[in-house]
Amino acid sequence: MNISVVIPTMDEPAIEGVLHDVFDALRQQTVEVIVVDKSQDETALKASELGAKIIHQTGTGYGDAYITGFKHISKDTDTVVILDGDYTYDPYDIPALLQPIHDGADLVIGSRFALMDKGAMSRRNALGNRMITALVRSLYHVPLTDSQSGMRAIRRPALDRLKLQSPDMPFATEMIIEAQKEGLAIVEVPIRYRNRVGQAKLDPYKDALSILFTTVRLVRDYNPIVIFLPIGLVLLLIGFGYGIGIFIEYINTGVVTRFAGAILSVLLILTGLQIVLFGLLADIVLTNLRRR
Ligand SMILES: Nc1nc2c(ncn2[C@@H]2O[C@H](COP(=O)(O)OP(=O)(O)OP(=O)(O)O)[C@@H](O)[C@H]2O)c(=O)[nH]1
Ligand SMILES: [Mg+2]
């Protein structure tokens, strides 16, 4: 195998340890390591001394770092591995990630939940991860347990097919959704996860929200009916529920006493109907676009 390992770094004091272990774990293979750096400290210098190719990131963000790094992969590379530069992921797990690729998988994701060191992931992050993973699983039917894992291996031609645009943390989710849309074979393998060395760059609340938002936006673009149909149906139901009493009163007495209620109910029903119809229409348009 010809492997490119891409590592984004922003002031990562443990980069030497990570690089040492990457080269050692892959000593039987042809390897290039690309460090996409946005540091104020010596990270880039240390990485370069250990034999990594350094790309100085001009943009910002975790996703942007990978998008930049992927443009510099050598043309001989057939498999790309990604991981953090903070010593949380264990480079000696890379061979376990490459095995399924060898057996035919396109994208392999390391799942951290089985072998996680105590305190390596805060409860809050674990909960957020579980919620987003459940969403991805139910909306896209990808059988994953750790959608936010940053340690992955992907076949080069598969990577080239993905439209990756998220500059920040939603990048990880976008990659899975894109892979699923492309019909790639996605496999998960258990990996270790250790306590971070150095400062976290993740902003738990802001990043969780933006990951959630991106997931919903991607669903809206990919499978709009999943978003629009339930919203429309809920409005329709509320409208009917509200209006039925007023309607029965009208049938029995011939008068409408709750006039505002009647208007509200009609508005809810019409809006709900419009949203349902919009979802159906978007679905028809997308289906036809995809057939081309
Ligand atoms: N080049 C570059 N690297 C980044 C940027 N943001 C984060 N990184 C790196 O991307 C990797 C993942 O970021 P982390 O801060 O570890 O995020 P995380 O793994 O979700 O959070 P922790 O669980 O706290 O480690 C690390 O190696 C960071 O140094 C960025 O804007 N540019
Ligand atoms: Mg990390």
Coordinates of C-alpha atoms and ligand atoms in Angstrom, one line a residue:
M1 CA 0.0 0.0 0.0
N2 CA 1.0 3.6 -0.6
I3 CA -0.3 5.5 2.4
S4 CA -0.7 9.2 3.1
V5 CA -1.3 10.1 6.7
V6 CA -2.8 13.6 7.1
I7 CA -2.7 15.3 10.5
P8 CA -4.1 18.8 11.3
T9 CA -2.2 20.6 14.0
M10 CA -2.7 23.8 16.0
D11 CA -0.1 24.0 18.8
E12 CA 0.2 20.3 19.5
P13 CA 3.0 19.6 22.0
A14 CA 2.7 15.8 21.5
I15 CA 3.3 15.9 17.7
E16 CA 6.7 14.3 17.9
G17 CA 5.3 11.3 19.8
V18 CA 2.4 11.0 17.3
L19 CA 4.8 11.1 14.3
H20 CA 7.3 8.7 15.8
D21 CA 4.5 6.1 16.3
V22 CA 3.0 6.7 12.9
F23 CA 6.3 6.0 11.1
D24 CA 7.0 3.0 13.3
A25 CA 3.5 1.5 13.0
L26 CA 3.7 1.8 9.2
R27 CA 7.4 0.9 8.7
Q28 CA 6.5 -2.0 6.4
Q29 CA 4.6 0.3 4.0
T30 CA 5.4 3.3 1.7
V31 CA 4.3 6.3 3.8
E32 CA 4.1 10.1 3.5
V33 CA 2.9 12.1 6.4
I34 CA 1.3 15.5 5.7
V35 CA 1.0 17.9 8.7
V36 CA -1.4 20.8 8.0
D37 CA -0.3 23.3 10.5
K38 CA -1.8 26.5 12.0
S39 CA 0.4 26.8 15.1
Q40 CA 2.0 29.7 16.9
D41 CA 4.5 27.4 18.5
E42 CA 7.2 24.9 17.2
T43 CA 4.8 22.2 16.1
A44 CA 5.6 22.6 12.4
L45 CA 9.4 22.7 13.0
K46 CA 9.3 19.5 15.1
A47 CA 7.1 17.8 12.6
S48 CA 9.4 18.7 9.7
E49 CA 12.5 17.5 11.6
L50 CA 10.8 14.1 11.9
G51 CA 10.2 13.8 8.2
A52 CA 6.6 15.1 7.7
K53 CA 5.7 17.3 4.8
I54 CA 4.4 20.6 6.2
I55 CA 1.6 22.5 4.7
H56 CA 1.0 25.9 6.3
Q57 CA -2.8 26.4 6.5
T58 CA -3.9 29.8 5.3
G59 CA -7.6 29.3 6.1
T60 CA -8.9 28.2 9.5
G61 CA -10.7 25.2 10.9
Y62 CA -10.4 21.5 11.3
G63 CA -12.3 20.7 8.1
D64 CA -10.4 23.3 6.1
A65 CA -7.1 21.8 7.3
Y66 CA -8.1 18.4 5.8
I67 CA -9.5 19.9 2.6
T68 CA -6.2 21.7 2.2
G69 CA -4.1 18.7 3.1
F70 CA -5.9 16.4 0.7
K71 CA -4.9 18.7 -2.2
H72 CA -1.2 17.9 -1.4
I73 CA -1.4 14.1 -1.3
S74 CA 1.1 12.4 -3.6
K75 CA -0.3 11.1 -6.8
D76 CA 1.0 7.5 -6.0
T77 CA -1.1 7.3 -2.8
D78 CA -3.9 4.7 -2.8
T79 CA -5.0 5.0 0.8
V80 CA -5.4 8.1 3.1
V81 CA -5.4 7.9 6.9
I82 CA -6.4 10.8 9.0
L83 CA -5.9 11.4 12.8
D84 CA -5.4 14.2 15.3
G85 CA -2.0 15.5 16.4
D86 CA -2.8 15.5 20.1
Y87 CA -1.8 11.9 21.0
T88 CA -5.4 10.8 21.7
Y89 CA -5.5 8.3 18.8
D90 CA -3.0 5.5 18.8
P91 CA -1.0 5.3 15.5
Y92 CA -0.4 1.6 16.3
D93 CA -4.2 1.2 15.5
I94 CA -3.6 2.3 11.9
P95 CA -2.9 -1.3 10.6
A96 CA -6.3 -2.4 12.1
L97 CA -7.9 0.5 10.1
L98 CA -6.2 -0.6 6.9
Q99 CA -7.2 -4.3 7.2
P100 CA -10.9 -3.7 6.1
I101 CA -9.6 -1.5 3.2
H102 CA -7.5 -4.5 2.2
D103 CA -10.6 -6.6 2.4
G104 CA -12.7 -4.3 0.2
A105 CA -14.1 -1.5 2.4
D106 CA -13.9 2.1 1.1
L107 CA -14.1 4.1 4.4
V108 CA -13.0 2.7 7.8
I109 CA -13.8 4.6 10.9
G110 CA -12.2 4.0 14.3
S111 CA -14.7 3.7 17.1
R112 CA -13.4 4.9 20.5
F113 CA -16.1 3.7 22.8
A114 CA -14.9 0.2 23.5
L115 CA -11.3 1.1 24.4
M116 CA -11.5 4.6 25.9
D117 CA -9.2 5.7 28.7
K118 CA -10.9 7.2 31.7
G119 CA -11.5 10.9 31.2
A120 CA -10.4 10.9 27.6
M121 CA -13.8 12.1 26.5
S122 CA -15.9 14.3 28.7
R123 CA -19.4 13.0 29.5
R124 CA -20.8 16.1 27.8
N125 CA -18.9 15.3 24.6
A126 CA -19.8 11.6 24.8
L127 CA -23.5 12.5 25.1
G128 CA -23.3 15.0 22.2
N129 CA -21.5 12.4 20.1
R130 CA -24.1 9.7 20.9
M131 CA -27.0 12.1 19.9
I132 CA -25.4 13.1 16.6
T133 CA -24.5 9.5 15.9
A134 CA -28.1 8.4 16.5
L135 CA -29.3 11.1 14.2
V136 CA -26.9 10.1 11.4
R137 CA -27.8 6.5 11.9
S138 CA -31.5 6.9 11.7
L139 CA -31.5 9.5 8.9
Y140 CA -28.9 7.9 6.7
H141 CA -28.9 4.3 7.9
V142 CA -25.2 4.1 8.5
P143 CA -24.5 1.6 11.2
L144 CA -22.0 3.6 13.2
T145 CA -21.4 4.0 17.0
D146 CA -18.9 6.9 16.8
S147 CA -19.7 9.4 14.1
Q148 CA -17.3 12.0 15.5
S149 CA -14.2 9.9 15.5
G150 CA -11.3 11.6 13.9
M151 CA -9.3 8.5 13.0
R152 CA -10.2 7.1 9.7
A153 CA -8.8 5.4 6.6
I154 CA -10.2 5.9 3.1
R155 CA -9.4 4.6 -0.3
R156 CA -8.1 7.4 -2.5
P157 CA -10.6 7.1 -5.4
A158 CA -13.4 7.1 -2.8
L159 CA -12.1 10.2 -1.2
D160 CA -11.9 11.9 -4.6
R161 CA -15.7 11.3 -5.0
L162 CA -16.7 13.1 -1.8
K163 CA -17.8 16.7 -1.9
L164 CA -16.2 18.0 1.3
Q165 CA -16.9 21.6 2.1
S166 CA -17.3 22.0 5.9
P167 CA -14.5 24.2 7.2
D168 CA -15.0 23.2 10.9
M169 CA -15.9 20.3 13.0
P170 CA -19.0 19.2 11.0
F171 CA -16.4 18.0 8.5
A172 CA -16.4 14.6 10.2
T173 CA -20.1 14.2 9.8
E174 CA -20.1 15.5 6.3
M175 CA -17.6 12.9 5.3
I176 CA -19.8 10.0 6.5
I177 CA -22.9 11.4 4.9
E178 CA -21.1 12.0 1.6
A179 CA -19.7 8.5 1.7
Q180 CA -23.2 7.1 2.3
K181 CA -24.6 9.1 -0.6
E182 CA -21.9 7.8 -2.9
G183 CA -22.8 4.3 -1.9
L184 CA -19.4 3.6 -0.4
A185 CA -18.7 0.6 1.9
I186 CA -18.3 2.0 5.4
V187 CA -16.9 -0.1 8.2
E188 CA -16.2 0.6 11.8
V189 CA -13.4 -1.0 13.9
P190 CA -12.6 -0.5 17.6
I191 CA -9.6 1.7 18.4
R192 CA -8.0 3.1 21.6
Y193 CA -8.7 6.7 22.7
R194 CA -6.4 8.3 25.2
N195 CA -6.3 11.5 27.2
R196 CA -5.3 14.5 25.2
V197 CA -1.9 16.2 25.6
G198 CA -2.2 20.0 25.3
Q199 CA -5.2 22.3 24.9
A200 CA -8.4 21.3 23.3
K201 CA -9.4 23.2 20.2
L202 CA -13.0 22.0 20.2
D203 CA -15.6 24.4 21.6
P204 CA -18.2 21.9 22.9
Y205 CA -21.3 23.9 22.7
K206 CA -20.6 25.9 19.5
D207 CA -19.3 22.9 17.7
A208 CA -22.1 20.6 18.8
L209 CA -24.6 23.1 17.5
S210 CA -22.9 23.6 14.2
I211 CA -22.6 19.8 13.8
L212 CA -26.3 19.4 14.4
F213 CA -27.1 22.2 12.1
T214 CA -24.9 20.8 9.3
T215 CA -26.5 17.4 9.7
V216 CA -30.0 18.8 9.3
R217 CA -28.9 20.9 6.4
L218 CA -27.4 17.9 4.6
V219 CA -30.5 15.9 5.2
R220 CA -32.6 18.7 3.9
D221 CA -30.5 18.8 0.7
Y222 CA -30.2 15.1 0.3
N223 CA -33.6 13.8 1.4
P224 CA -35.9 16.8 1.9
I225 CA -39.0 14.8 2.5
V226 CA -37.5 13.5 5.8
I227 CA -37.5 17.1 7.1
F228 CA -40.6 18.6 5.4
L229 CA -43.1 15.8 5.7
P230 CA -43.0 15.5 9.6
I231 CA -43.1 19.3 10.0
G232 CA -46.0 19.7 7.6
L233 CA -47.9 16.7 9.2
V234 CA -47.5 18.1 12.7
L235 CA -48.9 21.5 11.6
L236 CA -51.8 19.7 9.8
L237 CA -52.5 17.6 12.9
I238 CA -52.5 20.6 15.2
G239 CA -54.7 22.5 12.8
F240 CA -57.2 19.7 12.5
G241 CA -57.2 19.0 16.3
Y242 CA -57.9 22.7 17.0
G243 CA -60.5 23.1 14.3
I244 CA -62.5 19.9 14.9
G245 CA -64.2 21.3 18.0
I246 CA -65.1 24.5 16.2
F247 CA -66.4 22.6 13.3
I248 CA -68.6 20.3 15.5
E249 CA -70.0 23.4 17.3
Y250 CA -70.8 24.9 13.9
I251 CA -72.6 21.7 12.8
N252 CA -74.6 21.5 16.0
T253 CA -75.5 25.2 16.4
G254 CA -75.0 26.8 13.1
V255 CA -72.7 29.5 14.5
V256 CA -69.0 30.0 15.0
T257 CA -68.2 31.5 18.3
R258 CA -64.4 31.1 18.3
F259 CA -63.7 33.1 15.2
A260 CA -60.0 33.7 15.8
G261 CA -59.6 30.0 16.6
A262 CA -61.2 29.1 13.3
I263 CA -58.9 31.3 11.4
L264 CA -55.8 29.9 13.2
S265 CA -56.9 26.4 12.5
V266 CA -57.4 27.1 8.8
L267 CA -54.0 28.8 8.6
L268 CA -52.3 25.9 10.3
I269 CA -53.9 23.4 7.9
L270 CA -53.0 25.4 4.8
T271 CA -49.4 26.0 6.0
G272 CA -49.0 22.3 6.9
L273 CA -50.4 21.3 3.5
Q274 CA -48.0 23.6 1.7
I275 CA -45.0 22.3 3.6
V276 CA -46.0 18.7 2.8
L277 CA -46.5 19.5 -0.8
F278 CA -43.2 21.4 -0.9
G279 CA -41.4 18.3 0.5
L280 CA -43.0 16.1 -2.1
L281 CA -42.1 18.5 -4.9
A282 CA -38.5 18.8 -3.7
D283 CA -38.3 15.0 -3.6
I284 CA -39.6 14.7 -7.2
V285 CA -37.2 17.3 -8.4
L286 CA -34.2 15.6 -6.7
T287 CA -35.2 12.2 -7.9
N288 CA -35.3 13.4 -11.4
L289 CA -32.0 15.3 -11.1
R290 CA -30.3 12.1 -9.8
R291 CA -31.7 10.0 -12.7
R292 CA -29.8 12.2 -15.2
Ligands
LIG1 N1 -4.5 23.1 11.1 C1 -5.5 23.1 12.0 N2 -5.6 22.2 12.9 C2 -6.7 22.2 13.7 C3 -7.6 23.3 13.7 N3 -8.5 23.1 14.7 C4 -8.2 21.9 15.3 N4 -7.0 21.4 14.7 C5 -6.3 20.1 15.0 O1 -7.3 19.1 14.7 C6 -7.1 18.1 15.7 C7 -8.4 17.9 16.4 O2 -8.7 19.0 17.2 P1 -9.0 18.7 18.8 O3 -8.9 20.0 19.5 O4 -8.1 17.6 19.2 O5 -10.5 18.4 18.7 P2 -11.2 17.1 19.4 O6 -10.3 15.9 19.2 O7 -12.6 17.1 18.9 O8 -11.2 17.5 20.9 P3 -10.5 16.9 22.1 O9 -11.3 15.7 22.5 O10 -10.5 17.9 23.2 O11 -9.1 16.4 21.7 C8 -6.0 18.5 16.6 O12 -4.8 17.9 16.1 C9 -5.9 20.0 16.4 O13 -4.6 20.5 16.6 C10 -7.4 24.3 12.7 O14 -8.2 25.3 12.6 N5 -6.4 24.2 11.9
MG2 MG -8.4 15.5 19.7

